[in-house]
Amino acid sequence: MAPEADDTEPGDSMEDKPTTKASNGRMHPGQENHSSEGQEEEGEEEEEEDEDEEPRLKYASLTEHLTSVYRNGDATSSFLASGDKMVIGTHNGNIHILSLPSLTPIKVYHAHSASISAVSISPFPPPLPTPKANIPARLVSTQKSSPAPSIAGTNKGSTPTKSPKLPPVPLTASNQIYIATSSIDGNVCVASLTDPRDVMLRNFGRPVQGVALSPDYKNDHSYLSGGLAGNLILTVGGRAGTSSTSNAGAGAAATASGWLGAIGLGSNTGKDTILHSGEGAIRKIQWSLSGKYVVWVNGKGIKLMRSNLSLETNESEHAWKRINHIDHPNRAAWDDMAGVWKPHARWIDESGLETDDLETSHINGPQKKPHTQSSDSTGNLLPKSMTRRQRSEKLLIGWGDTIWNLNVLPGGSGLGKDAGKIARVEILTILRTDCIVSGVSLYTPSLIVVLAYITPDERTSAVQTTPTRGRHRRQNALQPEIRLIDVETKEEVSVADTLNLSRYESLSATDYHLEVLPAMQITQKAASQRGALEIIGGGIWDVGMYPARLFSSAASVRSNGSHSAESSSRDPTDLSVASPLPGNDQSVHPSALTHGMKIFIQSPYDCVLATKPTPADHFNWLDGHALYEEAWKLLDQHPEAVGDGSETSTESTPSTPTRVPAKGHGTLMDFFLDDGSQTTASASGRRNPFSHVEKEKRRIGELWIQQLTAHQEWRKAGATCGKVLTTGDHWEHWVWVFAQAGKFEDITPYVPSTQLQPPLPSIVYELVLGYYVSNDRNKLKELLERWPAELFDAGPVVEAIQGRLQVGDIREDSMEDGKVGRDWRLLMESLAKLYLAHGRPARALGCYIRLQDADIAMRLIREYHLVDAVSHDIPDFILLRVSKEQQRSAPMSELEQASREPIQLLVAEAHHGIVRPESVIKQLDARYGIPNPYLYFYFRALWEGETASTAEKARVEATSQARKESLIDERLIATEGKALVSDHADTALSLFAEYNRGLLMTFLKASQTYTLDLASRMCKQRKYIPELVYLLSKEGRMTEALRLIIDEIGDASQAISFAKEQDDQSLWDDLLNYSMNKPSFMRGLLEEVGTSIDPVKLVRKIPEGLEIEGLKGGLMRMIREYEIQHSISEGVARVLRGEVAAAMVDKGKGLNKGIKFEIGEVNRDPITLQNPRTGRPRQVKKGHCPGCDHAFLPEDPELLISFPCQHVYHLPCLLSLSGKAADDIPTSLMNLDWQSEYDRSIGPKVDHAALLRSQINQGCPMENSDAG
């Protein structure tokens, strides 16, 4: 219990003492007078160890924002925080209602004449507000501000508290609550927050220590109270605006008082029922969150009963029945102190607890899916833990040095006849501490937060043995502590946090209070909003106040005097900016707001808020303890840990909150769920490398690297460089640091392979590459493949490689790790890459040719047209894919396949005139002589027109129509290639004769430029008889050629074929003469000569007596051939005669066929007639002459001539169309009179027909024109 309000007057000397609001650790300088030197040394060691453990909570002082509470030297005696309201009772009997989180005074009234012992509100927790500007604004505009009336009357012995002028409380749902207070003056006051007339004051005659409003007080007007009389009283009813005396029993001597009683309106209304009595003073009464259960604590122990709320029809008899009783511990001093120690009971809303995960403790509140809450019988929302009927309710009680963790379950062990019907209580855990519990609550499902009261005696004794009473109190109490205790292990999980509060030396355990606002559940909707709560509350929830400001603050009740400043006349419904605090000219700190649990610690002179540390706090702790790795990772995952950089130091002046329209923010619940205080990187954009966050990351990253290098952890330091370094100057510094330490291998894998801003100097890359030229050629190759050429200058590295090769220890035949020439090849490959990077592809091509890397070499040649670059070293170019082993022992087919691509390219360039065949012949002759296989491959490709382009076309166009179009180009290329080969015909002779005899004969027949004598001599030497026969015949030496066939080849068929090809009778005679003494040839002649030789002559040439095997068969075959020829001739003649006869018959039929003449039909549609010879249709007008287009008439005097094609002409028209001039037409033909008397005689008709035939022997003019 705190001293009376008049113990200390304003301006007392105590305000000269500095006050620190909170600190970590168990030992502090203020305790030095109570400790020995050994204890001091032990405390220092313990403190050093404690500094290595991160605090679970952080603290912010709210004292400076509660100056209106501490006005006139008043001190707080009771405290309650719930929803968006904070209710504070003082020793002077004042009640202060403030809004949360802005701590703006809503209402202040004087209800009691002595210290207020307990506060209760209904409903609990109160609903959060929904701002609607129109209704409250209208209310404010029609009412004037006036001080709240005093209910308790004048306080004897003290000056009445002057309340500041406050605007009326808006009639919103969140403000429609009732507030009950109890006092040691024996009164209980129940007042409406919004209606000044709805007030009831009831006197119970003895000090009242506890009061609890019914959750449905608005409807049932009932509450429970108890105190030193030892009675648990249920009060029902009562008349608003009255002051009454309890009718529960004798001893109640209080009379009606107050502003209503003074005018005679008071009356003794309402009914009091004693529910329990006789077990000592009642110190605590608490209604459960669901309203079903009531817990109270008296001198004997803990009691639970069933209330009258939420009862089914058949459960009405259970109302106000006891459920269970738990005795206090049977230990020393408990019998004496049980009535002195103040018990603390709290029903737990499990959905509002923090998470047990330490890593997520730095994120503002657990995110959960939206959940629909149920309501109780009064229509109030129940906590999420109570939404199911059968769900248990958790109760936590701290009393003395003991903590009880209970579960209340529906149905179970009642007392007496109610056993097993009402509910049952499970004792989950009983914890015994080494302190006096001044407040308790669940922090997480497994952690209990305890406000521990410490005295010097309690360092050696668990409990306080003598009560501390009266005005003159000892000044030896220690600072209270906040402890977190594991429910399972019953041990503290972290070092206790010591709270250095004002005048703590003179305070007892009953002077401290602990209240908890549950953690808010972040819905998806709320997570998308920003900054609303910060705008409303000005950041009081922020436990993001910086440590320097927090722990060094000297603000307390001692330094605040009375202020005459009046409250703001701002519209109370404007929730965008917090109302200014009366008497306080310092604006609220605009800090980020958290969604986690808020723990309020109240002493008579101070108020402290504890919450989970934010990412910024976690970061600052990691930074301060040189845990740079964890700090950097935190910044990487949560950039909001350092904010946006607007605050350059912890002592920066806070900015004033900006007025933002409330429209569009929704309900106040949405404001509380807002996550606007967190600074997050844009999801759609890239982080700004020059932002405050990135700069801080770089700073922490460099400290991390320095720490690793100092501990010689070079490999990890290199990997860290790859993570944290983002600018060129930082990279340059650290590469030189690693280089000086000789730790190239540790930093190289992480050197940037992309251009930085500002760029990393090229000398850094050259330094690293130069190191690996001498030490690790494999790594050198890897780096050149990974690093783009624009990052460094290739010149210095090329010089380093050339110098290394010139030393001579790295050669093409040197051995490294069991591989011949490994390092030489690696350096050559690296040199080639650098040449390419330096813009010298010809030099690079030379390196790849030496390496025999055909793929890259051929690609370079094609891309950069570098064939002329290899014209001086054609043999090596051809051998790109031919290994030395293949050169010694590979077959021709393998050599041909390996050298195909270079030779095709050389052939293509020969056609272009870039690399002439003369150069190829000269170089290959100089190295291998003539003939050699590579020159043969070259000449054959030239002859066949095989180039790289034609080979590619053959693959692509093999099945396409374009292949046909490319044949002409291929023929032209082949023709040009043959011409190039013919220019070196004698060389081609030797090559084809050596490697391709079939191509030799083709070449001999196609080319005319080779030397015949050389070719003949070469064929004679190689005994190529068919080729020699061809050459002899080409020289005109047919007889020699034939003789060669007969003598050397002995093939009668070939000799006969040769004679047939030449078609020379003298050659046949020679063949007959040479064959006379060769029976096999004679038989061949008889069988194959056919009709080429007169068979009679052949038979006569056969010498008599010459024995010829198969003579009979040969003769029969020859005769059969002649018979076949005769039969064929007869058949042909017979077919011919038949066709002629058929044609004559058709002709006769045509001549005998009549012809229809259509006359007298004018303007008829044309008809389509088909040409009997051509088959083509032609349109003519029926009954019209095609020549003059006149219709035929019966009286037409002209002679009509018709053809088998059905065209009919006037004779003059026909003759003119046939090209006959009028003078050329015989007169007898024109003047023939068909109407004379001789028209029936045959003679004139025959003569006339003959005359006509002579003139129109070409047939129908129209058909002749079509045929043409």
PDB file of N, CA, C and O in Angstrom, residues 329-346:
ATOM      1  N   PRO A 329      -0.943 -22.203   0.850  1.00  0.00           N
ATOM      2  CA  PRO A 329       0.124 -23.111   1.274  1.00  0.00           C
ATOM      3  C   PRO A 329       0.264 -23.136   2.800  1.00  0.00           C
ATOM      4  O   PRO A 329       0.112 -22.114   3.482  1.00  0.00           O
ATOM      5  N   ASN A 330       0.548 -24.302   3.286  1.00  0.00           N
ATOM      6  CA  ASN A 330       0.731 -24.494   4.723  1.00  0.00           C
ATOM      7  C   ASN A 330       2.206 -24.331   5.060  1.00  0.00           C
ATOM      8  O   ASN A 330       2.908 -25.289   5.381  1.00  0.00           O
ATOM      9  N   ARG A 331       2.665 -23.094   4.939  1.00  0.00           N
ATOM     10  CA  ARG A 331       4.069 -22.801   5.226  1.00  0.00           C
ATOM     11  C   ARG A 331       4.141 -21.671   6.247  1.00  0.00           C
ATOM     12  O   ARG A 331       3.147 -20.971   6.497  1.00  0.00           O
ATOM     13  N   ALA A 332       5.322 -21.463   6.792  1.00  0.00           N
ATOM     14  CA  ALA A 332       5.536 -20.422   7.798  1.00  0.00           C
ATOM     15  C   ALA A 332       5.164 -19.065   7.232  1.00  0.00           C
ATOM     16  O   ALA A 332       5.419 -18.761   6.074  1.00  0.00           O
ATOM     17  N   ALA A 333       4.566 -18.240   8.079  1.00  0.00           N
ATOM     18  CA  ALA A 333       4.191 -16.860   7.771  1.00  0.00           C
ATOM     19  C   ALA A 333       2.950 -16.745   6.917  1.00  0.00           C
ATOM     20  O   ALA A 333       2.411 -15.653   6.760  1.00  0.00           O
ATOM     21  N   TRP A 334       2.448 -17.848   6.325  1.00  0.00           N
ATOM     22  CA  TRP A 334       1.252 -17.733   5.484  1.00  0.00           C
ATOM     23  C   TRP A 334       0.013 -17.409   6.310  1.00  0.00           C
ATOM     24  O   TRP A 334      -0.860 -16.649   5.870  1.00  0.00           O
ATOM     25  N   ASP A 335      -0.064 -17.980   7.528  1.00  0.00           N
ATOM     26  CA  ASP A 335      -1.236 -17.678   8.355  1.00  0.00           C
ATOM     27  C   ASP A 335      -1.283 -16.204   8.738  1.00  0.00           C
ATOM     28  O   ASP A 335      -2.364 -15.605   8.839  1.00  0.00           O
ATOM     29  N   ASP A 336      -0.095 -15.602   8.939  1.00  0.00           N
ATOM     30  CA  ASP A 336      -0.058 -14.202   9.318  1.00  0.00           C
ATOM     31  C   ASP A 336      -0.186 -13.273   8.118  1.00  0.00           C
ATOM     32  O   ASP A 336      -0.806 -12.209   8.196  1.00  0.00           O
ATOM     33  N   MET A 337       0.399 -13.692   6.989  1.00  0.00           N
ATOM     34  CA  MET A 337       0.502 -12.790   5.845  1.00  0.00           C
ATOM     35  C   MET A 337      -0.572 -13.021   4.789  1.00  0.00           C
ATOM     36  O   MET A 337      -0.679 -12.247   3.831  1.00  0.00           O
ATOM     37  N   ALA A 338      -1.349 -14.074   4.900  1.00  0.00           N
ATOM     38  CA  ALA A 338      -2.344 -14.356   3.870  1.00  0.00           C
ATOM     39  C   ALA A 338      -3.323 -13.201   3.720  1.00  0.00           C
ATOM     40  O   ALA A 338      -3.790 -12.912   2.601  1.00  0.00           O
ATOM     41  N   GLY A 339      -3.643 -12.524   4.808  1.00  0.00           N
ATOM     42  CA  GLY A 339      -4.547 -11.388   4.723  1.00  0.00           C
ATOM     43  C   GLY A 339      -3.874 -10.104   4.331  1.00  0.00           C
ATOM     44  O   GLY A 339      -4.546  -9.091   4.123  1.00  0.00           O
ATOM     45  N   VAL A 340      -2.551 -10.102   4.302  1.00  0.00           N
ATOM     46  CA  VAL A 340      -1.797  -8.888   3.959  1.00  0.00           C
ATOM     47  C   VAL A 340      -1.389  -8.897   2.493  1.00  0.00           C
ATOM     48  O   VAL A 340      -1.506  -7.883   1.796  1.00  0.00           O
ATOM     49  N   TRP A 341      -0.890 -10.026   2.042  1.00  0.00           N
ATOM     50  CA  TRP A 341      -0.470 -10.099   0.634  1.00  0.00           C
ATOM     51  C   TRP A 341      -1.673  -9.967  -0.285  1.00  0.00           C
ATOM     52  O   TRP A 341      -2.715 -10.609  -0.085  1.00  0.00           O
ATOM     53  N   LYS A 342      -1.522  -9.153  -1.259  1.00  0.00           N
ATOM     54  CA  LYS A 342      -2.619  -8.923  -2.186  1.00  0.00           C
ATOM     55  C   LYS A 342      -2.611  -9.999  -3.265  1.00  0.00           C
ATOM     56  O   LYS A 342      -1.618 -10.167  -3.970  1.00  0.00           O
ATOM     57  N   PRO A 343      -3.699 -10.733  -3.407  1.00  0.00           N
ATOM     58  CA  PRO A 343      -3.739 -11.748  -4.462  1.00  0.00           C
ATOM     59  C   PRO A 343      -4.033 -11.102  -5.825  1.00  0.00           C
ATOM     60  O   PRO A 343      -4.662 -10.048  -5.911  1.00  0.00           O
ATOM     61  N   HIS A 344      -3.581 -11.789  -6.851  1.00  0.00           N
ATOM     62  CA  HIS A 344      -3.767 -11.309  -8.224  1.00  0.00           C
ATOM     63  C   HIS A 344      -4.317 -12.466  -9.046  1.00  0.00           C
ATOM     64  O   HIS A 344      -3.653 -13.519  -9.200  1.00  0.00           O
ATOM     65  N   ALA A 345      -5.520 -12.315  -9.553  1.00  0.00           N
ATOM     66  CA  ALA A 345      -6.168 -13.361 -10.353  1.00  0.00           C
ATOM     67  C   ALA A 345      -6.403 -12.836 -11.764  1.00  0.00           C
ATOM     68  O   ALA A 345      -6.827 -11.678 -11.940  1.00  0.00           O
ATOM     69  N   ARG A 346      -6.141 -13.688 -12.761  1.00  0.00           N
ATOM     70  CA  ARG A 346      -6.324 -13.276 -14.152  1.00  0.00           C
ATOM     71  C   ARG A 346      -6.844 -14.452 -14.971  1.00  0.00           C
ATOM     72  O   ARG A 346      -6.241 -15.528 -14.995  1.00  0.00           O
TER      73      ARG A 346
END
